Short mmCIF file of N, CA and C in Angstrom, two decimals:
data_model
loop_
_atom_site.label_atom_id
_atom_site.label_comp_id
_atom_site.label_asym_id
_atom_site.label_seq_id
_atom_site.Cartn_x
_atom_site.Cartn_y
_atom_site.Cartn_z
N MET S 1 10.07 -0.67 -5.78
CA MET S 1 9.28 -1.17 -6.87
C MET S 1 7.98 -1.09 -6.27
N ALA S 2 7.12 -0.68 -6.20
CA ALA S 2 5.70 -0.71 -6.01
C ALA S 2 4.53 -0.62 -7.07
N LYS S 3 3.68 -1.57 -6.60
CA LYS S 3 2.25 -1.75 -7.34
C LYS S 3 1.39 -1.16 -6.83
N LYS S 4 0.79 -0.30 -7.25
CA LYS S 4 -0.06 0.66 -6.86
C LYS S 4 -1.58 0.07 -7.22
N THR S 5 -2.03 -0.44 -6.10
CA THR S 5 -3.16 -0.69 -6.19
C THR S 5 -4.19 -0.38 -4.84
N VAL S 6 -5.01 0.27 -5.62
CA VAL S 6 -6.26 1.34 -4.65
C VAL S 6 -7.15 1.21 -4.60
N ALA S 7 -8.19 0.63 -3.71
CA ALA S 7 -9.36 0.36 -3.82
C ALA S 7 -10.25 1.36 -2.25
N SER S 8 -11.08 1.89 -3.12
CA SER S 8 -11.88 2.40 -1.80
C SER S 8 -12.62 2.01 -0.80
N LEU S 9 -12.81 2.13 0.42
CA LEU S 9 -13.51 1.53 1.06
C LEU S 9 -14.43 2.60 2.01
N GLN S 10 -15.37 2.57 2.00
CA GLN S 10 -16.39 3.17 3.27
C GLN S 10 -16.87 2.41 4.44
N THR S 11 -16.71 3.03 5.35
CA THR S 11 -16.81 2.54 6.48
C THR S 11 -17.72 3.64 7.45
N SER S 12 -18.83 3.53 7.67
CA SER S 12 -19.79 4.78 7.75
C SER S 12 -19.39 6.19 7.52
N SER S 13 -18.71 7.10 8.16
CA SER S 13 -18.41 8.27 7.51
C SER S 13 -17.13 8.59 7.04
N LYS S 14 -16.25 7.44 7.33
CA LYS S 14 -14.93 7.66 7.55
C LYS S 14 -14.58 6.75 6.03
N ARG S 15 -13.42 7.81 5.10
CA ARG S 15 -13.14 7.22 3.77
C ARG S 15 -12.10 6.29 4.42
N LEU S 16 -11.76 5.27 3.73
CA LEU S 16 -10.49 4.38 3.41
C LEU S 16 -9.98 4.08 2.29
N THR S 17 -8.42 3.82 2.52
CA THR S 17 -8.18 3.39 1.19
C THR S 17 -7.36 2.04 1.36
N LYS S 18 -7.45 0.84 0.71
CA LYS S 18 -6.43 -0.18 0.85
C LYS S 18 -5.20 -0.13 -0.25
N ALA S 19 -4.08 0.36 0.13
CA ALA S 19 -2.99 0.20 -0.98
C ALA S 19 -2.05 -1.01 -0.65
N ILE S 20 -1.72 -1.57 -1.71
CA ILE S 20 -0.70 -2.83 -1.65
C ILE S 20 0.58 -2.51 -2.53
N LYS S 21 1.47 -3.34 -2.08
CA LYS S 21 2.76 -2.56 -2.43
C LYS S 21 3.65 -4.03 -2.47
N MET S 22 4.42 -3.74 -3.52
CA MET S 22 5.43 -5.02 -3.91
C MET S 22 6.72 -4.60 -3.13
N VAL S 23 7.16 -5.46 -2.30
CA VAL S 23 8.22 -5.19 -2.09
C VAL S 23 9.35 -6.81 -2.08
N ARG S 24 10.69 -6.26 -2.43
CA ARG S 24 11.61 -7.16 -2.55
C ARG S 24 12.40 -7.27 -1.39
N SER S 25 12.57 -8.89 -0.81
CA SER S 25 13.22 -9.34 0.10
C SER S 25 14.73 -9.09 0.10
N PRO S 26 15.36 -8.76 0.96
CA PRO S 26 16.94 -8.31 0.56
C PRO S 26 17.72 -9.77 0.83
N LYS S 27 16.98 -10.82 1.68
CA LYS S 27 17.86 -11.95 1.91
C LYS S 27 17.51 -13.09 0.56
N THR S 28 16.30 -13.16 0.12
CA THR S 28 15.84 -13.94 -0.85
C THR S 28 15.84 -13.62 -2.15
N GLY S 29 15.42 -12.13 -1.94
CA GLY S 29 15.32 -12.08 -3.53
C GLY S 29 14.19 -12.08 -4.16
N ALA S 30 13.18 -12.54 -3.33
CA ALA S 30 11.50 -12.92 -3.45
C ALA S 30 11.04 -11.53 -3.25
N TYR S 31 9.52 -11.59 -3.93
CA TYR S 31 8.82 -10.33 -3.81
C TYR S 31 7.57 -10.39 -3.10
N THR S 32 7.17 -9.98 -1.87
CA THR S 32 6.09 -10.16 -1.37
C THR S 32 5.44 -8.84 -1.28
N PHE S 33 4.39 -8.85 -0.71
CA PHE S 33 3.20 -8.09 -0.98
C PHE S 33 2.73 -7.05 0.36
N VAL S 34 2.78 -6.06 0.67
CA VAL S 34 2.13 -5.33 1.82
C VAL S 34 1.02 -4.80 1.67
N GLU S 35 0.11 -5.03 2.69
CA GLU S 35 -1.26 -4.32 2.51
C GLU S 35 -1.40 -3.33 3.79
N SER S 36 -1.77 -2.08 3.51
CA SER S 36 -2.42 -1.50 4.32
C SER S 36 -3.71 -0.46 4.31
N VAL S 37 -4.17 -0.27 5.21
CA VAL S 37 -5.75 0.56 5.13
C VAL S 37 -5.14 1.69 5.85
N MET S 38 -5.73 2.87 5.27
CA MET S 38 -5.55 4.09 5.64
C MET S 38 -6.39 5.21 4.95
N ALA S 39 -5.92 6.63 5.59
CA ALA S 39 -6.73 7.39 5.02
C ALA S 39 -6.09 7.87 3.56
N PRO S 40 -7.06 8.22 2.34
CA PRO S 40 -6.61 8.48 1.16
C PRO S 40 -5.35 9.68 0.74
N GLU S 41 -5.18 10.57 1.58
CA GLU S 41 -4.33 11.28 2.13
C GLU S 41 -2.62 10.76 2.14
N ASP S 42 -2.77 9.50 2.70
CA ASP S 42 -1.40 9.10 3.15
C ASP S 42 -1.20 8.21 2.53
N VAL S 43 -1.44 7.39 1.38
CA VAL S 43 -1.25 6.80 0.20
C VAL S 43 -0.12 6.77 -0.29
N ASP S 44 0.22 8.09 -0.59
CA ASP S 44 1.65 8.36 -1.79
C ASP S 44 2.82 8.23 -0.75
N ASN S 45 2.67 8.46 0.66
CA ASN S 45 3.93 8.58 1.40
C ASN S 45 4.05 6.89 1.61
N PHE S 46 2.90 6.03 1.76
CA PHE S 46 3.26 4.58 1.78
C PHE S 46 3.93 4.05 0.96
N LEU S 47 3.25 4.73 -0.36
CA LEU S 47 4.45 4.01 -1.81
C LEU S 47 5.45 4.39 -1.94
N LYS S 48 6.18 5.55 -1.33
CA LYS S 48 7.58 6.09 -1.62
C LYS S 48 8.27 5.22 -0.38
N LYS S 49 7.57 5.24 0.79
CA LYS S 49 8.84 4.56 2.12
C LYS S 49 9.25 3.01 1.26
N LYS S 50 10.63 2.73 1.42
CA LYS S 50 11.06 1.45 1.18
C LYS S 50 10.78 0.34 2.43
#
């Protein structure tokens, strides 16, 4: 289950994207958020990973 929140970040000449994914903990069952800043091309792969 992924929550797709994407914000475009511009630093000098490189375009970056911040993606936030909601992940369920197998131990407790609670949801946590995993954030990552990456190139826009890598967002789909990040959200598909478990």
